[in-house]
Amino acid sequence: MKLNNSRKILLNLWLQVLCMLWICCKYVAGRNLSQHDISLLEEEDDPKCFTRTEEDFTCFFQTTDNGTFDLFYKIGQSEEKRCELLTQRTKEGMLLHICSFPYLDVVSYVDIHLQVVERNNNTRLYSRNVSVEDHILLDAPFNVALLHNGKPGQLQLSCLTNVPKYWEDKLRYRIRYTSKGLGQRTKDVLGIDDSVMSLVPGEEVRVEIAVKCGNVESAGHWSHWSEPVRDVVPQSADDISLKCHTSDLQMIRCQWNSSTYSQANGCKLFTKMHLSETLGWTDWTECVPDNNLTEQCSFQGEEWKKVRVKVSTAAFPLSRTFYAQELTLRNILQTEPPAHLTGLLEKDKLCLKWEAPLMTLSSHLQYEVGCQIKESKAWVVISPKGPATGTCLEVPPRIQYRVKVRAKPNGSIYSGQWSQWSHVVSGKTPADIETLLLTCIPATLLVTAVILISLGFTYSR
């Protein structure tokens, strides 16, 4: 007896739970039918239908008068049933007739035939076939954020949705973005990973996103727009004249000029390094400015590893970000100037010698020699061949000269920029001996002749 009583109690509790679930589902479906939801389904045929979870199904239609209407539905080949309609008045004065399907009659992947009949004259107002899975209406996405992908002029969206895991492959997104240069545009994407937007660098953009769920493109209803998010579209580091170089293949020094922007004093430089194909990239790390300088920073690098650099301004009202192109130490080399430049005159040539600025790269460097003659203000640049640390120049006699030299990677393995010029070596070339003799001999003969004539005249007297 006690066992039978226990079974009866459990059965009653189970029936009560089922009843509560049915009432709860009906209540939630009716409660969620807001004026915003009605507007989302404005272009839908009547009666308009939607489901939140595929375990509820709600259909509704609007009328201008307070007549008596019935909504009948037939699931597959089953018998036709009449749905109990709830009525509510809209802000526009229309009457809304709502049918919340019983929980046991919510069946997916089965055609449901609907018809609405005016009871007084038995006139059919609407008739259509629907399927539950084709009428999913989701809540708007939340936690919407704009992400940077490291490329100037591009932003990407991230967001969350209240959907089961098995629905995620059926989601579609609609992005609405507004900026001064592009106006307002809309873009539909299959997945959030495809939400990259190409925008105008440096412009402020306002972005909203909606979502729908369906097995095919035409299925499902678009949700409300999310709360808007704003950001400034990333810019190129060229906009702040960012220059990075290494002189020793160990330390990287970056300099920039952000005076064009109001947040000039709030710029910070961040770096990240590619560890390997397996480990990927490190997180962004802030670089400490050099000697409290606001627009110069140095950090440690490794010769064969890729590096990314960005500069961000203070977030007032929105932060600006400037991205540099991906770099490695071997392609941003700018050595120190060649050292110990000397010049030695050998006959009619000036032979120069100097030391390579980085001995480990002496075979990968090329040089330029600048030469200036006192009578001319212009510098003449001469490019010696090969990595040799010396060359000879032909120079005219009796001139004052100035020479200097600089270095640059030859591009075979290492590339970069010209170094600064070395210190200047100056001097004066001597007179040409043959010219001097040709000038002096006639003068000597003339003097000798004058002396002989004078002596002869004296002797004759």
PDB file of N, CA and C in Angstrom, residues 296-350:
ATOM      1  N   GLN A 296      59.826  58.270 -28.379  1.00  0.00           N
ATOM      2  CA  GLN A 296      60.943  57.391 -28.749  1.00  0.00           C
ATOM      3  C   GLN A 296      60.990  56.231 -27.783  1.00  0.00           C
ATOM      4  N   CYS A 297      61.236  55.049 -28.320  1.00  0.00           N
ATOM      5  CA  CYS A 297      61.214  53.856 -27.470  1.00  0.00           C
ATOM      6  C   CYS A 297      62.109  52.786 -28.082  1.00  0.00           C
ATOM      7  N   SER A 298      62.796  52.015 -27.235  1.00  0.00           N
ATOM      8  CA  SER A 298      63.671  50.924 -27.690  1.00  0.00           C
ATOM      9  C   SER A 298      63.276  49.632 -26.996  1.00  0.00           C
ATOM     10  N   PHE A 299      63.395  48.519 -27.725  1.00  0.00           N
ATOM     11  CA  PHE A 299      63.059  47.220 -27.143  1.00  0.00           C
ATOM     12  C   PHE A 299      63.915  46.144 -27.782  1.00  0.00           C
ATOM     13  N   GLN A 300      64.016  45.019 -27.099  1.00  0.00           N
ATOM     14  CA  GLN A 300      64.858  43.907 -27.533  1.00  0.00           C
ATOM     15  C   GLN A 300      64.158  43.101 -28.628  1.00  0.00           C
ATOM     16  N   GLY A 301      64.928  42.717 -29.649  1.00  0.00           N
ATOM     17  CA  GLY A 301      64.396  41.872 -30.706  1.00  0.00           C
ATOM     18  C   GLY A 301      65.308  40.692 -30.971  1.00  0.00           C
ATOM     19  N   GLU A 302      64.903  39.836 -31.889  1.00  0.00           N
ATOM     20  CA  GLU A 302      65.715  38.714 -32.321  1.00  0.00           C
ATOM     21  C   GLU A 302      65.771  38.718 -33.840  1.00  0.00           C
ATOM     22  N   GLU A 303      66.961  38.435 -34.382  1.00  0.00           N
ATOM     23  CA  GLU A 303      67.237  38.699 -35.790  1.00  0.00           C
ATOM     24  C   GLU A 303      66.234  38.073 -36.743  1.00  0.00           C
ATOM     25  N   TRP A 304      65.833  36.827 -36.517  1.00  0.00           N
ATOM     26  CA  TRP A 304      65.021  36.121 -37.507  1.00  0.00           C
ATOM     27  C   TRP A 304      63.548  36.028 -37.109  1.00  0.00           C
ATOM     28  N   LYS A 305      63.121  36.740 -36.086  1.00  0.00           N
ATOM     29  CA  LYS A 305      61.725  36.668 -35.661  1.00  0.00           C
ATOM     30  C   LYS A 305      60.955  37.911 -36.102  1.00  0.00           C
ATOM     31  N   LYS A 306      59.717  37.676 -36.543  1.00  0.00           N
ATOM     32  CA  LYS A 306      58.873  38.777 -37.001  1.00  0.00           C
ATOM     33  C   LYS A 306      58.351  39.583 -35.808  1.00  0.00           C
ATOM     34  N   VAL A 307      58.190  40.872 -36.034  1.00  0.00           N
ATOM     35  CA  VAL A 307      57.758  41.787 -34.977  1.00  0.00           C
ATOM     36  C   VAL A 307      56.622  42.653 -35.515  1.00  0.00           C
ATOM     37  N   ARG A 308      55.631  42.918 -34.665  1.00  0.00           N
ATOM     38  CA  ARG A 308      54.564  43.865 -34.990  1.00  0.00           C
ATOM     39  C   ARG A 308      54.622  45.028 -34.006  1.00  0.00           C
ATOM     40  N   VAL A 309      54.331  46.214 -34.527  1.00  0.00           N
ATOM     41  CA  VAL A 309      54.416  47.427 -33.719  1.00  0.00           C
ATOM     42  C   VAL A 309      53.150  48.243 -33.926  1.00  0.00           C
ATOM     43  N   LYS A 310      52.610  48.785 -32.846  1.00  0.00           N
ATOM     44  CA  LYS A 310      51.492  49.719 -32.940  1.00  0.00           C
ATOM     45  C   LYS A 310      51.687  50.839 -31.935  1.00  0.00           C
ATOM     46  N   VAL A 311      51.098  51.985 -32.243  1.00  0.00           N
ATOM     47  CA  VAL A 311      51.107  53.133 -31.340  1.00  0.00           C
ATOM     48  C   VAL A 311      49.659  53.503 -31.063  1.00  0.00           C
ATOM     49  N   SER A 312      49.311  53.658 -29.787  1.00  0.00           N
ATOM     50  CA  SER A 312      47.944  54.002 -29.391  1.00  0.00           C
ATOM     51  C   SER A 312      47.942  55.290 -28.599  1.00  0.00           C
ATOM     52  N   THR A 313      46.916  56.106 -28.845  1.00  0.00           N
ATOM     53  CA  THR A 313      46.765  57.345 -28.097  1.00  0.00           C
ATOM     54  C   THR A 313      45.892  57.097 -26.875  1.00  0.00           C
ATOM     55  N   ALA A 314      45.821  58.073 -26.004  1.00  0.00           N
ATOM     56  CA  ALA A 314      44.957  57.986 -24.829  1.00  0.00           C
ATOM     57  C   ALA A 314      43.499  57.912 -25.270  1.00  0.00           C
ATOM     58  N   ALA A 315      42.678  57.199 -24.512  1.00  0.00           N
ATOM     59  CA  ALA A 315      41.276  56.972 -24.871  1.00  0.00           C
ATOM     60  C   ALA A 315      40.423  58.173 -24.471  1.00  0.00           C
ATOM     61  N   PHE A 316      40.546  59.274 -25.187  1.00  0.00           N
ATOM     62  CA  PHE A 316      39.747  60.465 -24.901  1.00  0.00           C
ATOM     63  C   PHE A 316      39.419  61.194 -26.189  1.00  0.00           C
ATOM     64  N   PRO A 317      38.149  61.195 -26.656  1.00  0.00           N
ATOM     65  CA  PRO A 317      37.083  60.327 -26.134  1.00  0.00           C
ATOM     66  C   PRO A 317      37.229  58.883 -26.619  1.00  0.00           C
ATOM     67  N   LEU A 318      37.882  58.708 -27.773  1.00  0.00           N
ATOM     68  CA  LEU A 318      38.159  57.377 -28.291  1.00  0.00           C
ATOM     69  C   LEU A 318      39.635  57.286 -28.653  1.00  0.00           C
ATOM     70  N   SER A 319      40.204  56.131 -28.428  1.00  0.00           N
ATOM     71  CA  SER A 319      41.623  55.939 -28.708  1.00  0.00           C
ATOM     72  C   SER A 319      41.864  55.785 -30.207  1.00  0.00           C
ATOM     73  N   ARG A 320      43.001  56.313 -30.657  1.00  0.00           N
ATOM     74  CA  ARG A 320      43.458  56.085 -32.020  1.00  0.00           C
ATOM     75  C   ARG A 320      44.595  55.064 -31.992  1.00  0.00           C
ATOM     76  N   THR A 321      44.628  54.210 -33.016  1.00  0.00           N
ATOM     77  CA  THR A 321      45.674  53.199 -33.101  1.00  0.00           C
ATOM     78  C   THR A 321      46.313  53.264 -34.479  1.00  0.00           C
ATOM     79  N   PHE A 322      47.649  53.201 -34.481  1.00  0.00           N
ATOM     80  CA  PHE A 322      48.425  53.279 -35.720  1.00  0.00           C
ATOM     81  C   PHE A 322      49.256  51.998 -35.837  1.00  0.00           C
ATOM     82  N   TYR A 323      49.064  51.260 -36.928  1.00  0.00           N
ATOM     83  CA  TYR A 323      49.761  49.989 -37.122  1.00  0.00           C
ATOM     84  C   TYR A 323      50.875  50.137 -38.153  1.00  0.00           C
ATOM     85  N   ALA A 324      52.041  49.588 -37.813  1.00  0.00           N
ATOM     86  CA  ALA A 324      53.163  49.531 -38.755  1.00  0.00           C
ATOM     87  C   ALA A 324      53.134  48.196 -39.488  1.00  0.00           C
ATOM     88  N   GLN A 325      53.796  48.140 -40.624  1.00  0.00           N
ATOM     89  CA  GLN A 325      53.910  46.882 -41.337  1.00  0.00           C
ATOM     90  C   GLN A 325      54.779  45.904 -40.532  1.00  0.00           C
ATOM     91  N   GLU A 326      54.489  44.621 -40.715  1.00  0.00           N
ATOM     92  CA  GLU A 326      55.263  43.584 -40.034  1.00  0.00           C
ATOM     93  C   GLU A 326      56.736  43.704 -40.434  1.00  0.00           C
ATOM     94  N   LEU A 327      57.620  43.545 -39.476  1.00  0.00           N
ATOM     95  CA  LEU A 327      59.042  43.746 -39.752  1.00  0.00           C
ATOM     96  C   LEU A 327      59.886  42.673 -39.083  1.00  0.00           C
ATOM     97  N   THR A 328      61.141  42.589 -39.532  1.00  0.00           N
ATOM     98  CA  THR A 328      62.171  41.789 -38.871  1.00  0.00           C
ATOM     99  C   THR A 328      63.421  42.649 -38.748  1.00  0.00           C
ATOM    100  N   LEU A 329      64.312  42.294 -37.840  1.00  0.00           N
ATOM    101  CA  LEU A 329      65.523  43.089 -37.649  1.00  0.00           C
ATOM    102  C   LEU A 329      66.365  43.146 -38.915  1.00  0.00           C
ATOM    103  N   ARG A 330      66.352  42.085 -39.697  1.00  0.00           N
ATOM    104  CA  ARG A 330      67.234  42.053 -40.865  1.00  0.00           C
ATOM    105  C   ARG A 330      66.764  42.962 -41.999  1.00  0.00           C
ATOM    106  N   ASN A 331      65.510  43.481 -41.927  1.00  0.00           N
ATOM    107  CA  ASN A 331      65.087  44.389 -42.991  1.00  0.00           C
ATOM    108  C   ASN A 331      64.858  45.824 -42.515  1.00  0.00           C
ATOM    109  N   ILE A 332      65.293  46.149 -41.290  1.00  0.00           N
ATOM    110  CA  ILE A 332      65.212  47.540 -40.812  1.00  0.00           C
ATOM    111  C   ILE A 332      66.579  47.989 -40.296  1.00  0.00           C
ATOM    112  N   LEU A 333      67.628  47.484 -40.925  1.00  0.00           N
ATOM    113  CA  LEU A 333      68.981  47.772 -40.448  1.00  0.00           C
ATOM    114  C   LEU A 333      69.410  49.179 -40.859  1.00  0.00           C
ATOM    115  N   GLN A 334      69.886  49.938 -39.901  1.00  0.00           N
ATOM    116  CA  GLN A 334      70.510  51.244 -40.144  1.00  0.00           C
ATOM    117  C   GLN A 334      71.713  51.337 -39.216  1.00  0.00           C
ATOM    118  N   THR A 335      72.872  51.079 -39.778  1.00  0.00           N
ATOM    119  CA  THR A 335      74.078  50.994 -38.952  1.00  0.00           C
ATOM    120  C   THR A 335      74.532  52.376 -38.501  1.00  0.00           C
ATOM    121  N   GLU A 336      75.505  52.376 -37.613  1.00  0.00           N
ATOM    122  CA  GLU A 336      76.194  53.611 -37.275  1.00  0.00           C
ATOM    123  C   GLU A 336      77.051  54.039 -38.476  1.00  0.00           C
ATOM    124  N   PRO A 337      77.489  55.291 -38.549  1.00  0.00           N
ATOM    125  CA  PRO A 337      78.344  55.709 -39.665  1.00  0.00           C
ATOM    126  C   PRO A 337      79.677  54.962 -39.654  1.00  0.00           C
ATOM    127  N   PRO A 338      80.293  54.772 -40.823  1.00  0.00           N
ATOM    128  CA  PRO A 338      81.644  54.186 -40.861  1.00  0.00           C
ATOM    129  C   PRO A 338      82.604  55.010 -40.005  1.00  0.00           C
ATOM    130  N   ALA A 339      83.556  54.328 -39.371  1.00  0.00           N
ATOM    131  CA  ALA A 339      84.453  54.997 -38.424  1.00  0.00           C
ATOM    132  C   ALA A 339      85.847  55.166 -39.017  1.00  0.00           C
ATOM    133  N   HIS A 340      86.615  56.097 -38.402  1.00  0.00           N
ATOM    134  CA  HIS A 340      88.037  56.313 -38.701  1.00  0.00           C
ATOM    135  C   HIS A 340      88.294  56.551 -40.186  1.00  0.00           C
ATOM    136  N   LEU A 341      87.579  57.469 -40.784  1.00  0.00           N
ATOM    137  CA  LEU A 341      87.801  57.828 -42.178  1.00  0.00           C
ATOM    138  C   LEU A 341      89.113  58.616 -42.294  1.00  0.00           C
ATOM    139  N   THR A 342      89.979  58.180 -43.194  1.00  0.00           N
ATOM    140  CA  THR A 342      91.247  58.871 -43.438  1.00  0.00           C
ATOM    141  C   THR A 342      91.458  59.016 -44.933  1.00  0.00           C
ATOM    142  N   GLY A 343      92.263  60.031 -45.319  1.00  0.00           N
ATOM    143  CA  GLY A 343      92.566  60.246 -46.728  1.00  0.00           C
ATOM    144  C   GLY A 343      94.066  60.445 -46.924  1.00  0.00           C
ATOM    145  N   LEU A 344      94.634  59.813 -47.942  1.00  0.00           N
ATOM    146  CA  LEU A 344      96.069  59.899 -48.225  1.00  0.00           C
ATOM    147  C   LEU A 344      96.250  60.236 -49.704  1.00  0.00           C
ATOM    148  N   LEU A 345      97.041  61.303 -49.972  1.00  0.00           N
ATOM    149  CA  LEU A 345      97.291  61.713 -51.343  1.00  0.00           C
ATOM    150  C   LEU A 345      98.408  60.865 -51.946  1.00  0.00           C
ATOM    151  N   GLU A 346      98.115  60.244 -53.091  1.00  0.00           N
ATOM    152  CA  GLU A 346      99.092  59.440 -53.820  1.00  0.00           C
ATOM    153  C   GLU A 346      99.096  59.916 -55.272  1.00  0.00           C
ATOM    154  N   LYS A 347     100.142  60.710 -55.606  1.00  0.00           N
ATOM    155  CA  LYS A 347     100.236  61.329 -56.932  1.00  0.00           C
ATOM    156  C   LYS A 347      98.993  62.185 -57.168  1.00  0.00           C
ATOM    157  N   ASP A 348      98.203  61.832 -58.195  1.00  0.00           N
ATOM    158  CA  ASP A 348      97.017  62.637 -58.506  1.00  0.00           C
ATOM    159  C   ASP A 348      95.740  62.018 -57.953  1.00  0.00           C
ATOM    160  N   LYS A 349      95.849  61.160 -56.966  1.00  0.00           N
ATOM    161  CA  LYS A 349      94.680  60.488 -56.393  1.00  0.00           C
ATOM    162  C   LYS A 349      94.609  60.693 -54.885  1.00  0.00           C
ATOM    163  N   LEU A 350      93.364  60.746 -54.403  1.00  0.00           N
ATOM    164  CA  LEU A 350      93.101  60.793 -52.970  1.00  0.00           C
ATOM    165  C   LEU A 350      92.558  59.424 -52.564  1.00  0.00           C
TER     166      LEU A 350
END
